[in-house]
C-alpha atoms as an extended CHARMM CRD file, in Angstrom:
* protein
*
       126  EXT
         1         1  UNK       CA            -79.2230000000       75.1520000000      -60.3780000000  PROA      1               0.0000000000
         2         2  UNK       CA            -77.7770000000       71.4190000000      -60.4880000000  PROA      2               0.0000000000
         3         3  UNK       CA            -79.3290000000       70.3080000000      -57.3030000000  PROA      3               0.0000000000
         4         4  UNK       CA            -82.6760000000       71.2220000000      -55.6280000000  PROA      4               0.0000000000
         5         5  UNK       CA            -83.3280000000       68.7250000000      -52.8940000000  PROA      5               0.0000000000
         6         6  UNK       CA            -80.9700000000       66.6380000000      -50.6770000000  PROA      6               0.0000000000
         7         7  UNK       CA            -82.4080000000       63.3530000000      -49.6580000000  PROA      7               0.0000000000
         8         8  UNK       CA            -81.1120000000       60.5510000000      -47.4840000000  PROA      8               0.0000000000
         9         9  UNK       CA            -81.5670000000       56.9710000000      -47.1130000000  PROA      9               0.0000000000
        10        10  UNK       CA            -82.8970000000       55.2990000000      -43.9020000000  PROA      10              0.0000000000
        11        11  UNK       CA            -79.7310000000       53.8930000000      -43.0640000000  PROA      11              0.0000000000
        12        12  UNK       CA            -77.9280000000       57.0840000000      -43.5070000000  PROA      12              0.0000000000
        13        13  UNK       CA            -80.5130000000       58.9520000000      -41.2460000000  PROA      13              0.0000000000
        14        14  UNK       CA            -80.0580000000       56.3590000000      -38.6620000000  PROA      14              0.0000000000
        15        15  UNK       CA            -76.2000000000       56.9780000000      -38.5470000000  PROA      15              0.0000000000
        16        16  UNK       CA            -76.9190000000       60.8700000000      -38.4870000000  PROA      16              0.0000000000
        17        17  UNK       CA            -79.0380000000       60.4510000000      -35.4970000000  PROA      17              0.0000000000
        18        18  UNK       CA            -76.2570000000       58.5300000000      -33.8060000000  PROA      18              0.0000000000
        19        19  UNK       CA            -73.9540000000       61.2780000000      -34.8280000000  PROA      19              0.0000000000
        20        20  UNK       CA            -76.0970000000       63.8810000000      -33.5570000000  PROA      20              0.0000000000
        21        21  UNK       CA            -76.3420000000       62.4080000000      -30.1690000000  PROA      21              0.0000000000
        22        22  UNK       CA            -72.7170000000       61.7360000000      -29.7350000000  PROA      22              0.0000000000
        23        23  UNK       CA            -71.1150000000       64.9530000000      -31.2460000000  PROA      23              0.0000000000
        24        24  UNK       CA            -73.7280000000       67.2150000000      -30.1300000000  PROA      24              0.0000000000
        25        25  UNK       CA            -74.2940000000       68.8000000000      -33.5760000000  PROA      25              0.0000000000
        26        26  UNK       CA            -77.9870000000       69.1220000000      -33.6970000000  PROA      26              0.0000000000
        27        27  UNK       CA            -78.2190000000       70.1920000000      -37.5470000000  PROA      27              0.0000000000
        28        28  UNK       CA            -78.6470000000       67.4600000000      -40.3380000000  PROA      28              0.0000000000
        29        29  UNK       CA            -76.9020000000       69.7970000000      -42.9120000000  PROA      29              0.0000000000
        30        30  UNK       CA            -73.7360000000       70.5020000000      -40.6040000000  PROA      30              0.0000000000
        31        31  UNK       CA            -73.2240000000       66.8210000000      -40.3270000000  PROA      31              0.0000000000
        32        32  UNK       CA            -74.0840000000       66.1870000000      -44.0880000000  PROA      32              0.0000000000
        33        33  UNK       CA            -71.6730000000       69.1420000000      -45.2460000000  PROA      33              0.0000000000
        34        34  UNK       CA            -68.6790000000       67.1160000000      -43.2890000000  PROA      34              0.0000000000
        35        35  UNK       CA            -69.8780000000       63.9410000000      -44.6810000000  PROA      35              0.0000000000
        36        36  UNK       CA            -69.6060000000       65.1710000000      -48.0710000000  PROA      36              0.0000000000
        37        37  UNK       CA            -66.2790000000       66.7870000000      -47.8240000000  PROA      37              0.0000000000
        38        38  UNK       CA            -64.7540000000       63.7600000000      -46.2750000000  PROA      38              0.0000000000
        39        39  UNK       CA            -65.9100000000       61.5950000000      -49.0770000000  PROA      39              0.0000000000
        40        40  UNK       CA            -64.7900000000       63.9020000000      -51.7220000000  PROA      40              0.0000000000
        41        41  UNK       CA            -61.3320000000       64.0190000000      -49.7900000000  PROA      41              0.0000000000
        42        42  UNK       CA            -61.0560000000       60.3180000000      -50.7850000000  PROA      42              0.0000000000
        43        43  UNK       CA            -59.7770000000       60.0940000000      -54.3200000000  PROA      43              0.0000000000
        44        44  UNK       CA            -61.1800000000       56.7730000000      -54.8820000000  PROA      44              0.0000000000
        45        45  UNK       CA            -64.3370000000       56.1440000000      -56.5510000000  PROA      45              0.0000000000
        46        46  UNK       CA            -67.4220000000       55.1090000000      -54.3380000000  PROA      46              0.0000000000
        47        47  UNK       CA            -69.0210000000       51.6800000000      -55.1010000000  PROA      47              0.0000000000
        48        48  UNK       CA            -71.7000000000       52.7090000000      -57.2910000000  PROA      48              0.0000000000
        49        49  UNK       CA            -74.9350000000       51.2480000000      -56.1350000000  PROA      49              0.0000000000
        50        50  UNK       CA            -78.5560000000       52.5600000000      -56.0660000000  PROA      50              0.0000000000
        51        51  UNK       CA            -79.2300000000       54.4370000000      -53.0220000000  PROA      51              0.0000000000
        52        52  UNK       CA            -82.8340000000       54.3950000000      -52.1120000000  PROA      52              0.0000000000
        53        53  UNK       CA            -83.5530000000       57.8170000000      -50.5220000000  PROA      53              0.0000000000
        54        54  UNK       CA            -86.4790000000       56.5530000000      -48.3510000000  PROA      54              0.0000000000
        55        55  UNK       CA            -86.0620000000       58.3710000000      -45.0920000000  PROA      55              0.0000000000
        56        56  UNK       CA            -88.0390000000       61.4370000000      -44.1170000000  PROA      56              0.0000000000
        57        57  UNK       CA            -84.8610000000       63.5740000000      -43.9710000000  PROA      57              0.0000000000
        58        58  UNK       CA            -84.7040000000       65.8350000000      -47.0520000000  PROA      58              0.0000000000
        59        59  UNK       CA            -83.5180000000       69.5920000000      -47.2000000000  PROA      59              0.0000000000
        60        60  UNK       CA            -83.3330000000       72.2150000000      -49.8480000000  PROA      60              0.0000000000
        61        61  UNK       CA            -79.9190000000       72.7560000000      -51.5010000000  PROA      61              0.0000000000
        62        62  UNK       CA            -79.9430000000       76.1770000000      -50.0610000000  PROA      62              0.0000000000
        63        63  UNK       CA            -80.3680000000       74.5860000000      -46.4210000000  PROA      63              0.0000000000
        64        64  UNK       CA            -77.6230000000       71.9070000000      -47.1530000000  PROA      64              0.0000000000
        65        65  UNK       CA            -75.0900000000       74.0800000000      -48.6970000000  PROA      65              0.0000000000
        66        66  UNK       CA            -75.7820000000       77.5250000000      -46.8490000000  PROA      66              0.0000000000
        67        67  UNK       CA            -73.5890000000       80.2900000000      -47.9840000000  PROA      67              0.0000000000
        68        68  UNK       CA            -71.1390000000       78.3230000000      -49.8170000000  PROA      68              0.0000000000
        69        69  UNK       CA            -73.3150000000       76.5510000000      -52.0860000000  PROA      69              0.0000000000
        70        70  UNK       CA            -71.2890000000       77.7120000000      -55.1340000000  PROA      70              0.0000000000
        71        71  UNK       CA            -68.1990000000       75.9420000000      -53.7390000000  PROA      71              0.0000000000
        72        72  UNK       CA            -69.9720000000       72.7080000000      -52.9390000000  PROA      72              0.0000000000
        73        73  UNK       CA            -71.4210000000       72.7140000000      -56.4600000000  PROA      73              0.0000000000
        74        74  UNK       CA            -68.0130000000       73.3480000000      -58.0500000000  PROA      74              0.0000000000
        75        75  UNK       CA            -66.5590000000       70.4910000000      -55.9500000000  PROA      75              0.0000000000
        76        76  UNK       CA            -69.1030000000       68.1210000000      -57.3410000000  PROA      76              0.0000000000
        77        77  UNK       CA            -68.8520000000       69.2470000000      -60.9730000000  PROA      77              0.0000000000
        78        78  UNK       CA            -65.1940000000       68.9600000000      -60.5710000000  PROA      78              0.0000000000
        79        79  UNK       CA            -65.3900000000       65.4390000000      -59.5080000000  PROA      79              0.0000000000
        80        80  UNK       CA            -67.7960000000       64.7240000000      -62.3410000000  PROA      80              0.0000000000
        81        81  UNK       CA            -64.8780000000       65.9600000000      -64.5170000000  PROA      81              0.0000000000
        82        82  UNK       CA            -62.3360000000       64.1580000000      -62.8110000000  PROA      82              0.0000000000
        83        83  UNK       CA            -64.0770000000       60.7400000000      -63.3710000000  PROA      83              0.0000000000
        84        84  UNK       CA            -65.0160000000       61.4670000000      -67.0830000000  PROA      84              0.0000000000
        85        85  UNK       CA            -68.5100000000       62.4730000000      -66.7610000000  PROA      85              0.0000000000
        86        86  UNK       CA            -70.0740000000       65.3580000000      -67.9770000000  PROA      86              0.0000000000
        87        87  UNK       CA            -71.5680000000       67.7740000000      -64.9800000000  PROA      87              0.0000000000
        88        88  UNK       CA            -74.9980000000       67.5980000000      -65.9810000000  PROA      88              0.0000000000
        89        89  UNK       CA            -77.6780000000       68.0100000000      -63.3720000000  PROA      89              0.0000000000
        90        90  UNK       CA            -78.4060000000       64.2660000000      -63.1660000000  PROA      90              0.0000000000
        91        91  UNK       CA            -74.5670000000       63.5090000000      -62.7160000000  PROA      91              0.0000000000
        92        92  UNK       CA            -74.0990000000       66.0270000000      -60.2900000000  PROA      92              0.0000000000
        93        93  UNK       CA            -77.1180000000       64.8630000000      -58.4000000000  PROA      93              0.0000000000
        94        94  UNK       CA            -75.8750000000       61.3560000000      -58.3580000000  PROA      94              0.0000000000
        95        95  UNK       CA            -72.4780000000       62.3290000000      -57.3300000000  PROA      95              0.0000000000
        96        96  UNK       CA            -73.8030000000       64.0570000000      -54.5240000000  PROA      96              0.0000000000
        97        97  UNK       CA            -76.0930000000       61.3120000000      -53.4250000000  PROA      97              0.0000000000
        98        98  UNK       CA            -73.1350000000       58.7310000000      -53.5630000000  PROA      98              0.0000000000
        99        99  UNK       CA            -70.4020000000       60.8600000000      -52.0600000000  PROA      99              0.0000000000
       100       100  UNK       CA            -72.8130000000       62.2500000000      -49.1780000000  PROA      100             0.0000000000
       101       101  UNK       CA            -73.7850000000       58.3890000000      -48.2490000000  PROA      101             0.0000000000
       102       102  UNK       CA            -70.2750000000       57.2810000000      -48.3930000000  PROA      102             0.0000000000
       103       103  UNK       CA            -69.1120000000       60.1600000000      -46.3010000000  PROA      103             0.0000000000
       104       104  UNK       CA            -72.0520000000       59.2990000000      -43.7270000000  PROA      104             0.0000000000
       105       105  UNK       CA            -70.7220000000       55.7010000000      -43.4620000000  PROA      105             0.0000000000
       106       106  UNK       CA            -67.2180000000       56.9480000000      -42.8770000000  PROA      106             0.0000000000
       107       107  UNK       CA            -68.4580000000       59.1150000000      -40.0380000000  PROA      107             0.0000000000
       108       108  UNK       CA            -70.4520000000       56.4570000000      -38.4670000000  PROA      108             0.0000000000
       109       109  UNK       CA            -67.9530000000       53.8290000000      -38.8770000000  PROA      109             0.0000000000
       110       110  UNK       CA            -65.0150000000       55.6890000000      -37.1120000000  PROA      110             0.0000000000
       111       111  UNK       CA            -65.4370000000       55.9670000000      -33.4170000000  PROA      111             0.0000000000
       112       112  UNK       CA            -62.9720000000       58.6550000000      -33.4690000000  PROA      112             0.0000000000
       113       113  UNK       CA            -65.4570000000       60.8550000000      -35.4570000000  PROA      113             0.0000000000
       114       114  UNK       CA            -67.8150000000       60.5870000000      -32.4580000000  PROA      114             0.0000000000
       115       115  UNK       CA            -66.6240000000       63.8070000000      -31.4110000000  PROA      115             0.0000000000
       116       116  UNK       CA            -66.1240000000       67.2050000000      -32.7940000000  PROA      116             0.0000000000
       117       117  UNK       CA            -62.4050000000       66.9530000000      -32.5970000000  PROA      117             0.0000000000
       118       118  UNK       CA            -62.3120000000       63.8580000000      -34.3580000000  PROA      118             0.0000000000
       119       119  UNK       CA            -64.2080000000       64.9750000000      -37.1360000000  PROA      119             0.0000000000
       120       120  UNK       CA            -61.9510000000       68.1270000000      -37.6990000000  PROA      120             0.0000000000
       121       121  UNK       CA            -58.7790000000       65.7040000000      -37.4050000000  PROA      121             0.0000000000
       122       122  UNK       CA            -60.0130000000       63.5400000000      -40.3160000000  PROA      122             0.0000000000
       123       123  UNK       CA            -60.5900000000       66.5080000000      -42.5890000000  PROA      123             0.0000000000
       124       124  UNK       CA            -57.8020000000       68.9900000000      -41.6730000000  PROA      124             0.0000000000
       125       125  UNK       CA            -54.2500000000       67.7570000000      -41.5860000000  PROA      125             0.0000000000
       126       126  UNK       CA            -52.0190000000       69.5860000000      -39.4080000000  PROA      126             0.0000000000
């Protein structure tokens, strides 16, 4: 297993609190899944910076990924390979953290994504 615990920074937690209130989605893991996929959809490399995961929000990988843990893990490993990094446990954890936080930023920055319909529209192209 490459990831055991998913942790969030305080700013990410604050954005998720806002999103929970505006979307009606009450589970951290559901919002975090959307955020991860939204960031992975963007082919650009997130700005590399140290993210301090200092909030009181943490969840197990099983809670975060649910029944599709293997798929999320494969996507993270594929992103490692795509940027020329070995898909080691440390690299997968770092990619998860960076993309999760960028995705939360995307969700919090776009007023359209304050609704479930807006979130679906941002990820799925019809």
